[in-house]
PDB file of C-alpha atoms in Angstrom:
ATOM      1  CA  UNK A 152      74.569  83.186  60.193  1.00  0.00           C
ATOM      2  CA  UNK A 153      74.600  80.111  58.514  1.00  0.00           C
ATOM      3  CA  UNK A 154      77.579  77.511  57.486  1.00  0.00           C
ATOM      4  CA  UNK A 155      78.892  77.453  54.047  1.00  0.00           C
ATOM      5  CA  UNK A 156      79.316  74.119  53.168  1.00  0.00           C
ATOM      6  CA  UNK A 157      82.438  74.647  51.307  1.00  0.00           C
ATOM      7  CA  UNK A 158      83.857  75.288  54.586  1.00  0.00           C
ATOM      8  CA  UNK A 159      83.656  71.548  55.935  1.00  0.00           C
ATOM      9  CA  UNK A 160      85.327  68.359  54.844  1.00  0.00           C
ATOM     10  CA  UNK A 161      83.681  64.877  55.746  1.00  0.00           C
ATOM     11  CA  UNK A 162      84.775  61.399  54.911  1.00  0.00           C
ATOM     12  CA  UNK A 163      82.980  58.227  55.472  1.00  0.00           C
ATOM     13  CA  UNK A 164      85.271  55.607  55.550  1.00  0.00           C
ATOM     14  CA  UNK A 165      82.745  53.195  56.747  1.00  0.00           C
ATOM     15  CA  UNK A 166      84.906  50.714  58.986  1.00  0.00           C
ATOM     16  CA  UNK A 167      85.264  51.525  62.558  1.00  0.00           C
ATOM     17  CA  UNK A 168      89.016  50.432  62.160  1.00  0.00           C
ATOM     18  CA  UNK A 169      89.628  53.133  59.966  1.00  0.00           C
ATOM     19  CA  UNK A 170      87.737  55.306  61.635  1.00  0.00           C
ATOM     20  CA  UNK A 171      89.558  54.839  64.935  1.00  0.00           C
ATOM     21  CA  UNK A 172      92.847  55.155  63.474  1.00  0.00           C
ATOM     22  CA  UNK A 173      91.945  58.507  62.165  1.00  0.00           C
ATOM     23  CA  UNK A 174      90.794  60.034  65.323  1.00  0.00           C
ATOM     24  CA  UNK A 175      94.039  58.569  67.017  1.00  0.00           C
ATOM     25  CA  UNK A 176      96.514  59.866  64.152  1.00  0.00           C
ATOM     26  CA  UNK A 177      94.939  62.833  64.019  1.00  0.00           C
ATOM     27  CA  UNK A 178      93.343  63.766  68.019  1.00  0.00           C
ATOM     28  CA  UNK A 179      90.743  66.377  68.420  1.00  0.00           C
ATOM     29  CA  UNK A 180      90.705  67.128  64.862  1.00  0.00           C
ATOM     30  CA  UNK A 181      87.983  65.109  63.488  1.00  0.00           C
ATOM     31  CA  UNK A 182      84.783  65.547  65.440  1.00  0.00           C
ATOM     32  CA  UNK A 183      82.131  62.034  64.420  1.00  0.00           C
ATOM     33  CA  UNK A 184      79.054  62.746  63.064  1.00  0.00           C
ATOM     34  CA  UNK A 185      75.868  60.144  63.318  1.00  0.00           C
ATOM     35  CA  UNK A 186      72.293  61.034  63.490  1.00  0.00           C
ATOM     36  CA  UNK A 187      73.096  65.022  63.252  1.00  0.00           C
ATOM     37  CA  UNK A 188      70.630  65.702  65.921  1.00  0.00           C
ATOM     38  CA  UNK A 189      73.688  68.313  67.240  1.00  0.00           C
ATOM     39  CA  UNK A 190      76.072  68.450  65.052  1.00  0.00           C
ATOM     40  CA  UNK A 191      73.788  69.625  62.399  1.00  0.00           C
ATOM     41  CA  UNK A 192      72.163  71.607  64.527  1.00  0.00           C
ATOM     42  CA  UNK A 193      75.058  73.810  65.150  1.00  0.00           C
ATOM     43  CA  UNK A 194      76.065  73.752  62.004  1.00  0.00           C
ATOM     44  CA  UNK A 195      72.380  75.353  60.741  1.00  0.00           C
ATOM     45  CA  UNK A 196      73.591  78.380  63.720  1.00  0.00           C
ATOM     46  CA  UNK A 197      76.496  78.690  62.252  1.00  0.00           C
ATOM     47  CA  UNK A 198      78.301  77.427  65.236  1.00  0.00           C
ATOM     48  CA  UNK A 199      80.291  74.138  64.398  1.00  0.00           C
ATOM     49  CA  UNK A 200      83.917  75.066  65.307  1.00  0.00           C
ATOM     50  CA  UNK A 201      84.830  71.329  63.820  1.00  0.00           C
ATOM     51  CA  UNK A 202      85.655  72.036  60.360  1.00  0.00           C
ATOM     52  CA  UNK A 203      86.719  68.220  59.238  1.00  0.00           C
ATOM     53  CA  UNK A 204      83.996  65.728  59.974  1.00  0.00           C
ATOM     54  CA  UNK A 205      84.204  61.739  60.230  1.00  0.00           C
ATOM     55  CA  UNK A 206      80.871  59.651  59.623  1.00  0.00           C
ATOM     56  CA  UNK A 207      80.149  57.150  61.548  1.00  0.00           C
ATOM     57  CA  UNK A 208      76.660  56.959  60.817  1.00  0.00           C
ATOM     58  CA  UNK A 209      75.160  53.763  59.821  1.00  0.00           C
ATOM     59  CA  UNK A 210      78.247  51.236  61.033  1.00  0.00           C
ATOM     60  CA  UNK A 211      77.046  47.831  61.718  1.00  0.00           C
ATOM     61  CA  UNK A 212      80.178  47.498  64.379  1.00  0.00           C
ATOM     62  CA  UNK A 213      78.032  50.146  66.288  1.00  0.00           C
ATOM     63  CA  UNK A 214      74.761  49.691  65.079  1.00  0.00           C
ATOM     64  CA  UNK A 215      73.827  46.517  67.087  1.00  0.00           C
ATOM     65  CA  UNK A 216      72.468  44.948  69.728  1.00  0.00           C
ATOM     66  CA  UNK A 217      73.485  42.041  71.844  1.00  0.00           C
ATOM     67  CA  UNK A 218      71.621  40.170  74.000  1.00  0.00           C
ATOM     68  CA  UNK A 219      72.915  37.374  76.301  1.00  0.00           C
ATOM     69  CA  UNK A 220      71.653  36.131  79.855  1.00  0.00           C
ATOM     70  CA  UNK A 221      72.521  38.234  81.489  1.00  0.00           C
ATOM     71  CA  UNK A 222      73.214  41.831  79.471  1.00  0.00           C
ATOM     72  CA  UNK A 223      71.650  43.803  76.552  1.00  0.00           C
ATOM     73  CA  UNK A 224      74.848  45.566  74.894  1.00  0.00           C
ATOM     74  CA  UNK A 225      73.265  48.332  73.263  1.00  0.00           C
ATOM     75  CA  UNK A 226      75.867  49.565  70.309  1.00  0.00           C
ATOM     76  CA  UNK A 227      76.702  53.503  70.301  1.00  0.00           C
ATOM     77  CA  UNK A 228      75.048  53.717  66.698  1.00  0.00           C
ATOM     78  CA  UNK A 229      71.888  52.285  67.399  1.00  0.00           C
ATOM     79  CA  UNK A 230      68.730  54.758  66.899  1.00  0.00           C
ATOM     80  CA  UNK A 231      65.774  55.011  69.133  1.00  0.00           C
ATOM     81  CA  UNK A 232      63.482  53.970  66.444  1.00  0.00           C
ATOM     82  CA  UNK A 233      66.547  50.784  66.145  1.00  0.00           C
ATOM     83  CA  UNK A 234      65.517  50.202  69.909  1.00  0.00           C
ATOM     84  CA  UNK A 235      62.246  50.586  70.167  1.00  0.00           C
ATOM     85  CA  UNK A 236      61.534  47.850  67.368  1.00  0.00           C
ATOM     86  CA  UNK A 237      64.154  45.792  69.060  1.00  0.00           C
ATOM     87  CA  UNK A 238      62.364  42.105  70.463  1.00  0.00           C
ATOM     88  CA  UNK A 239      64.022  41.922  73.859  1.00  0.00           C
ATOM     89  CA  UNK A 240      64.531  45.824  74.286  1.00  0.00           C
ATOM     90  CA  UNK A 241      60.913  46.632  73.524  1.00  0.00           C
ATOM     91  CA  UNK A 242      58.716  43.608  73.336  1.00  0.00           C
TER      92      UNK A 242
ATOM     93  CA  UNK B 103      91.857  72.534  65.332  1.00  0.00           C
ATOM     94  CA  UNK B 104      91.735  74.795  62.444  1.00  0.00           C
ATOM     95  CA  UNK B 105      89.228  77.469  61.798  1.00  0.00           C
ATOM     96  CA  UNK B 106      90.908  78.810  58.506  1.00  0.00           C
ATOM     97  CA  UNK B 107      88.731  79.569  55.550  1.00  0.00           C
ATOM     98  CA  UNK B 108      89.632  76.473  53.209  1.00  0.00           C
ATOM     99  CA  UNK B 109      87.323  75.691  50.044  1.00  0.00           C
ATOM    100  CA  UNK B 110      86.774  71.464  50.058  1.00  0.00           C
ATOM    101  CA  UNK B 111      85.749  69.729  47.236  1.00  0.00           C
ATOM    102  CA  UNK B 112      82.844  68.342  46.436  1.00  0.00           C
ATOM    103  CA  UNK B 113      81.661  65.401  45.534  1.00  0.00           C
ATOM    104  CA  UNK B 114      80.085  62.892  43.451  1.00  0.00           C
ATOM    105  CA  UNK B 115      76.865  61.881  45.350  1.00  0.00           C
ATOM    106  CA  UNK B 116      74.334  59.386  44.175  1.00  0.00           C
ATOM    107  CA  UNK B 117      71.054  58.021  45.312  1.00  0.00           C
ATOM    108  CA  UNK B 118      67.566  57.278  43.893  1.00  0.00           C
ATOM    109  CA  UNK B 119      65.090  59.743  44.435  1.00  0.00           C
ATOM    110  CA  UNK B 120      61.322  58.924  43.816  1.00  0.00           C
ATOM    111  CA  UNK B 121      62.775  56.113  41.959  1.00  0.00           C
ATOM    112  CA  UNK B 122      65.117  57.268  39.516  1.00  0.00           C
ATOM    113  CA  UNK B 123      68.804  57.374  39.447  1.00  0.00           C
ATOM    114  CA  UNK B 124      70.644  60.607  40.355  1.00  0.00           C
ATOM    115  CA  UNK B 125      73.721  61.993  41.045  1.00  0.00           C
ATOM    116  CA  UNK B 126      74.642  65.092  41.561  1.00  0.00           C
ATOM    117  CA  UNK B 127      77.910  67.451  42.863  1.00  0.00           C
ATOM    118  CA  UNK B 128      77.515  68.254  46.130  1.00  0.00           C
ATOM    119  CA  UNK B 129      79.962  69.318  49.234  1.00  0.00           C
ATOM    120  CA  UNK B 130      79.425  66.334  51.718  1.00  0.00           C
ATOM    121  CA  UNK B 131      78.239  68.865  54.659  1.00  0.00           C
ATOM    122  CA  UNK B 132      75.461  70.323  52.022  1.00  0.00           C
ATOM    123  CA  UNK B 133      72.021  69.736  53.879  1.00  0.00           C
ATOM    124  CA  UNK B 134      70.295  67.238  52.023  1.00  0.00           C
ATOM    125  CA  UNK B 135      67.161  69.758  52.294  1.00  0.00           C
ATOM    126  CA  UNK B 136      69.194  72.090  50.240  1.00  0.00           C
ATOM    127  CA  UNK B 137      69.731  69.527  47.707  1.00  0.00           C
ATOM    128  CA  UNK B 138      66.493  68.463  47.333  1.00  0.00           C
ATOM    129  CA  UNK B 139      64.961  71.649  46.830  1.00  0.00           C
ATOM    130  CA  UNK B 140      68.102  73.420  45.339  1.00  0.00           C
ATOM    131  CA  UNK B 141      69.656  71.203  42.694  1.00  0.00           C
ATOM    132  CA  UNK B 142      66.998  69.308  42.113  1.00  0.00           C
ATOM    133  CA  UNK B 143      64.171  71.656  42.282  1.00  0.00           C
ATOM    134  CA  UNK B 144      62.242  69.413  44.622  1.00  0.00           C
ATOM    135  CA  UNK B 145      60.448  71.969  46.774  1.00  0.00           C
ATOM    136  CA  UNK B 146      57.828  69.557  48.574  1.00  0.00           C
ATOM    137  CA  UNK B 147      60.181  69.310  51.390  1.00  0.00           C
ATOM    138  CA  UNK B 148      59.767  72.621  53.292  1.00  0.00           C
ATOM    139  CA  UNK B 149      62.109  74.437  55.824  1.00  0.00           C
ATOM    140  CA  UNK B 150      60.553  74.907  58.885  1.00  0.00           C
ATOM    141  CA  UNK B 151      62.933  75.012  62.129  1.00  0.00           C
ATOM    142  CA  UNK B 152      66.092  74.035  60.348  1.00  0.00           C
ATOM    143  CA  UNK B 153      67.161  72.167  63.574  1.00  0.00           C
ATOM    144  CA  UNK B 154      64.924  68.739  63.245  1.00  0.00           C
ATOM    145  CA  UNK B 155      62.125  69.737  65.824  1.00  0.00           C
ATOM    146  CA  UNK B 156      58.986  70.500  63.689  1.00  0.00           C
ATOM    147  CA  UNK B 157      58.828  67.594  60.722  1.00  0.00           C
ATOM    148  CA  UNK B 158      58.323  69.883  57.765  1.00  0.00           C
ATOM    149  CA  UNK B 159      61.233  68.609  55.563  1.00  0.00           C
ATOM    150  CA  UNK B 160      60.724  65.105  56.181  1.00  0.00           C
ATOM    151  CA  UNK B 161      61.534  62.452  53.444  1.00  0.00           C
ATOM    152  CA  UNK B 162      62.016  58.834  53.398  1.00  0.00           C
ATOM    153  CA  UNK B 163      64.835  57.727  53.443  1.00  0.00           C
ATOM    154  CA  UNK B 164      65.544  53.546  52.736  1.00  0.00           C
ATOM    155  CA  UNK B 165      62.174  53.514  54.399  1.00  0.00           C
ATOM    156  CA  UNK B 166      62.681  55.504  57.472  1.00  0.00           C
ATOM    157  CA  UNK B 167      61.435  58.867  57.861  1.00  0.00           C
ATOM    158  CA  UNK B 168      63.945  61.346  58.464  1.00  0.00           C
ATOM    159  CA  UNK B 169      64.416  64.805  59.109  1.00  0.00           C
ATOM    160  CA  UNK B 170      66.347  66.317  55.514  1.00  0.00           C
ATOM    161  CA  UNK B 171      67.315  69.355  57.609  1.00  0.00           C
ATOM    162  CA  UNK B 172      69.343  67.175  59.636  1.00  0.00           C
ATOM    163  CA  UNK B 173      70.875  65.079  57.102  1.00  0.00           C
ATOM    164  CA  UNK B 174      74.149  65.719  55.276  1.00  0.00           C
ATOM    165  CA  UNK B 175      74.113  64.771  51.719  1.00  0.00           C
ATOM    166  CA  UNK B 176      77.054  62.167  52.428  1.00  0.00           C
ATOM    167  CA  UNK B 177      74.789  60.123  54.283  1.00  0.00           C
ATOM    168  CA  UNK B 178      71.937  59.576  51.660  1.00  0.00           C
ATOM    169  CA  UNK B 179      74.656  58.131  49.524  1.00  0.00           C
ATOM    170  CA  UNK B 180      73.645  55.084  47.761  1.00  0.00           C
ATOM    171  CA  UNK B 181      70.470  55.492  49.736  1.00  0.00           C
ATOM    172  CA  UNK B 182      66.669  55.495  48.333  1.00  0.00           C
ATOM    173  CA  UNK B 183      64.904  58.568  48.663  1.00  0.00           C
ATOM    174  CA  UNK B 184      60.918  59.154  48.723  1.00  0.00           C
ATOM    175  CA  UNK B 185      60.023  63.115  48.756  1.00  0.00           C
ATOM    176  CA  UNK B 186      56.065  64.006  48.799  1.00  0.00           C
ATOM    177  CA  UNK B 187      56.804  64.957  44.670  1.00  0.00           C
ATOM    178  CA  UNK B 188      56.954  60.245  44.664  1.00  0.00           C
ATOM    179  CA  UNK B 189      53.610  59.878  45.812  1.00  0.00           C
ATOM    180  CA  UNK B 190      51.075  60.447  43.294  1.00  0.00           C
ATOM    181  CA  UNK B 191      51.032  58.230  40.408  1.00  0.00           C
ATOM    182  CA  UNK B 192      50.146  60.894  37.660  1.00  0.00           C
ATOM    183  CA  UNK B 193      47.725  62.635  37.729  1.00  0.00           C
ATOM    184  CA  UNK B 194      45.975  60.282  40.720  1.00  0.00           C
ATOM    185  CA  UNK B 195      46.497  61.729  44.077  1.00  0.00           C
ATOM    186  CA  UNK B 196      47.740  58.925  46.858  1.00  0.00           C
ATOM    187  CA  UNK B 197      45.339  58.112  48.930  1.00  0.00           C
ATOM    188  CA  UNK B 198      46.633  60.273  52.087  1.00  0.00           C
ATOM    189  CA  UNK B 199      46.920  62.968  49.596  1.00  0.00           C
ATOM    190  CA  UNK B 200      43.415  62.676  48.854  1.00  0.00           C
ATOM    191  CA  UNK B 201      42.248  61.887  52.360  1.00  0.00           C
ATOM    192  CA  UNK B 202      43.696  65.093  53.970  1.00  0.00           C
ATOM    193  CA  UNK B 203      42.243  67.194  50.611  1.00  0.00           C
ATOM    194  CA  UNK B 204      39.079  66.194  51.822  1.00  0.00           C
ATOM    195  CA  UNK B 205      39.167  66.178  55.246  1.00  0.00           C
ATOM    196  CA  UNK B 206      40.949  69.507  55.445  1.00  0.00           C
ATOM    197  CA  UNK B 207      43.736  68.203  56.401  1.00  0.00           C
ATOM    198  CA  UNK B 208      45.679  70.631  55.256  1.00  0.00           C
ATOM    199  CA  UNK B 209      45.855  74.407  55.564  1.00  0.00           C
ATOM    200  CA  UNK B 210      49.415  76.369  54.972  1.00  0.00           C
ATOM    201  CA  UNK B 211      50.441  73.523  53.399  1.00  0.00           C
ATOM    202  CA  UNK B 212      53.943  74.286  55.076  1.00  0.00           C
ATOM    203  CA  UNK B 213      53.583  71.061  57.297  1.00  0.00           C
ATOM    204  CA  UNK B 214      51.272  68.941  55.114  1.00  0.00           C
ATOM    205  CA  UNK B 215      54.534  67.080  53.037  1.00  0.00           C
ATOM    206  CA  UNK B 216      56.084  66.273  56.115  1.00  0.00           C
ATOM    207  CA  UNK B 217      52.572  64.869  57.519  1.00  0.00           C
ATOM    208  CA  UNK B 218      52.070  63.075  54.486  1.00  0.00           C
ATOM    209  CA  UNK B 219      55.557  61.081  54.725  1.00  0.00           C
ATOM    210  CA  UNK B 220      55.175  60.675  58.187  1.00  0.00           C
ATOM    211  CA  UNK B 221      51.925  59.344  57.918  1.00  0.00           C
ATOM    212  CA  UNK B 222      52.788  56.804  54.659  1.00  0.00           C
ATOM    213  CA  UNK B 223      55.822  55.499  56.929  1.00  0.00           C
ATOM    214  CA  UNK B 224      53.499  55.281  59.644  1.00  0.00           C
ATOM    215  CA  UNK B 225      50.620  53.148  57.432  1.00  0.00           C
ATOM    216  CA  UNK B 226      53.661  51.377  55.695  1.00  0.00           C
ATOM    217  CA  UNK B 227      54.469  49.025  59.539  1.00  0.00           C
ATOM    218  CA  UNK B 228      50.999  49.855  60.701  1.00  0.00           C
ATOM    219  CA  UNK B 229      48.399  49.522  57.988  1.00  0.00           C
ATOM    220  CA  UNK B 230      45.484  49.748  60.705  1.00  0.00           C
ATOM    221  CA  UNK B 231      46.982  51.902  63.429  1.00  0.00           C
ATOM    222  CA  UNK B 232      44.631  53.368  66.157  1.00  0.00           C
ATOM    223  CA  UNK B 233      44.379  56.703  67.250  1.00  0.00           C
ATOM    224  CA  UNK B 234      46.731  57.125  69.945  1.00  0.00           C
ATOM    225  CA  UNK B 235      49.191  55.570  67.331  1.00  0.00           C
ATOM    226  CA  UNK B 236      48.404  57.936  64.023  1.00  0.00           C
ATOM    227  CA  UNK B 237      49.093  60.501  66.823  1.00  0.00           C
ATOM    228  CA  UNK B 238      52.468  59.036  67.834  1.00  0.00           C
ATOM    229  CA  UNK B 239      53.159  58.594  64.238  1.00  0.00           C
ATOM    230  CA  UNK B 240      52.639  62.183  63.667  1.00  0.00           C
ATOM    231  CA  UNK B 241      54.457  63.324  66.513  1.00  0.00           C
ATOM    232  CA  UNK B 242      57.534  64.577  64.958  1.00  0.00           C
ATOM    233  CA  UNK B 243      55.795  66.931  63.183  1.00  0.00           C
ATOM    234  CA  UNK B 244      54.177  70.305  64.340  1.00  0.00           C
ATOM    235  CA  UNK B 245      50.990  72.148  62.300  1.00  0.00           C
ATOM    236  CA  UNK B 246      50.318  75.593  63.290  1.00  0.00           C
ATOM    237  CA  UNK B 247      46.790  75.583  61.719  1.00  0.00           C
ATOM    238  CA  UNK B 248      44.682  72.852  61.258  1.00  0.00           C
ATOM    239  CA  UNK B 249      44.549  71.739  65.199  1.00  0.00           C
ATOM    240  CA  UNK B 250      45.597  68.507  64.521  1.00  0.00           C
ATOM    241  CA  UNK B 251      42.592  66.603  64.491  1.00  0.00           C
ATOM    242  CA  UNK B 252      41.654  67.416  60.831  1.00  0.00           C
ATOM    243  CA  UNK B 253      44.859  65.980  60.153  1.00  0.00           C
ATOM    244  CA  UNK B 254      44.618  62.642  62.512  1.00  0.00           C
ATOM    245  CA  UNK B 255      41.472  62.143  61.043  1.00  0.00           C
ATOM    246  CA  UNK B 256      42.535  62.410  57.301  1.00  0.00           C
ATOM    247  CA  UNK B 257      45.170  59.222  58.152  1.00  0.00           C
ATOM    248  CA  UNK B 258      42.534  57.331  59.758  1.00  0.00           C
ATOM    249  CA  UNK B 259      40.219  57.941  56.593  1.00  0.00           C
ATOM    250  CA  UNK B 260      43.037  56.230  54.387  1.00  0.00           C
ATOM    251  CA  UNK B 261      43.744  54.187  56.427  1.00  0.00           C
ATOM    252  CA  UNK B 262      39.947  52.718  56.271  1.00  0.00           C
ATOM    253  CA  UNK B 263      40.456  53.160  52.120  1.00  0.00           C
ATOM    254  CA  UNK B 264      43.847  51.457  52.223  1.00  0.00           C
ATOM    255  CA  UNK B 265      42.281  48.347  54.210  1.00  0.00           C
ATOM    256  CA  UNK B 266      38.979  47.958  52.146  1.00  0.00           C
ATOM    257  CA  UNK B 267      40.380  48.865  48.748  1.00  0.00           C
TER     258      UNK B 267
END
């Protein structure tokens, strides 16, 4: 059966700071959400047990990617699509 | 972790859709599909898998073509939304729109919104793709009547428009 909405919180604060210190004051109560390939997924089935949800979608902090001479630091929040246009990681 | 039965509240939400302003009340976990097609009776975007497989409920979103089914309404805050309904300019069909009309591009219909925006975002870095790349471009969406090729051919046809026009 499917979710009811009314059933989930979610808060964006936007800042990886905060969103750190929430997930440490707070442990294994906020589950992140970015692209929603599998969290929404499983919320669709019905089957998210997470009921309070922290975005992290869209975070420059994690949506980068650094390149030096050596290394390509690819940042958690980067999509494929983010990659595959990416100069050095797709040329 | 709690699993009690807890109302939230909802909230204030606003984006542009199809180029005007909206905002509307919404709990942050609502799919943005059911937004679209609940609250604000845009029905273009279709339900097809529900789990971001098949394409049919794609919209643009800032530019990028995203599944709706996938995306909670939190995250198209502030964001600028293009649904199939933003395409024609009155009464004139966009020129996909016309292109798969005539090259029978589509046949449900079911997939045909999602093909559409796919194939716009698609024309929109890629204004003379090939083939092989309308088919990439398509990928992310399924059809379970036309075969495909109807469809691959209708891009390339607007494509050819778009360029000579």
């Amino acid at each position: 059966m499917r979710s009811n909405p009314s059933d989930y919180e979610m808060v964006a604060p936007g800042n990886l700071n905060s969103i750190v210190s929430l997930l440490a004051n707070e442990p294994g109560v906020w589950l992140p959400i970015a692209g929603g390939s599998d969290v929404m997924v499983q919320y669709a089935a019905g089957k998210l047990p997470a009921r309070k949800l922290v975005s992290i979608w869209n975070l420059p902090e994690l949506r980068r990617i650094d390149v030096t001479a050596s290394e390509i630091r690819i940042g958690a929040g980067c999509t494929y699509t983010y990659l595959r246009k990416h100069e050095v990681v797709a040329p | 972790m709690t699993n009690t039965r807890e109302a939230r509240a909802q909230a204030e939400i606003s984006f542009t859709i199809n180029g005007e302003p909206k905002t509307v009340h919404a709990y942050p976990m609502e799919r943005l599909l059911d937004v679209l097609r609940q609250q604000l009776s845009l029905t273009g975007a279709k339900e097809g898998c529900g789990e971001g497989e098949c394409g049919s409920c794609a919209v643009l979103m800032d530019g990028t073509l995203v599944n709706s089914c996938l995306v909670p309404v939190l995250h198209a805050a502030g964001s600028s939304i293009v649904t199939i309904e933003g395409l024609a300019s009155g009464n004139t069909l966009h020129v996909l729109q016309q292109a798969f009309l005539e090259n029978g591009g589509a046949q449900c219909g079911i997939c045909t919104p999602g093909m559409i925006l796919a194939a716009s975002h698609l024309l929109n870095g890629k204004p003379e793709p090939t083939m092989e790349e309308i088919q990439e471009g398509l990928s992310g969406n399924l059809c379970r009547c036309t075969g495909y090729s109807q469809i691959v051919e209708a891009v390339a046809e607007a494509a050819r428009r778009r360029t000579t026009a």
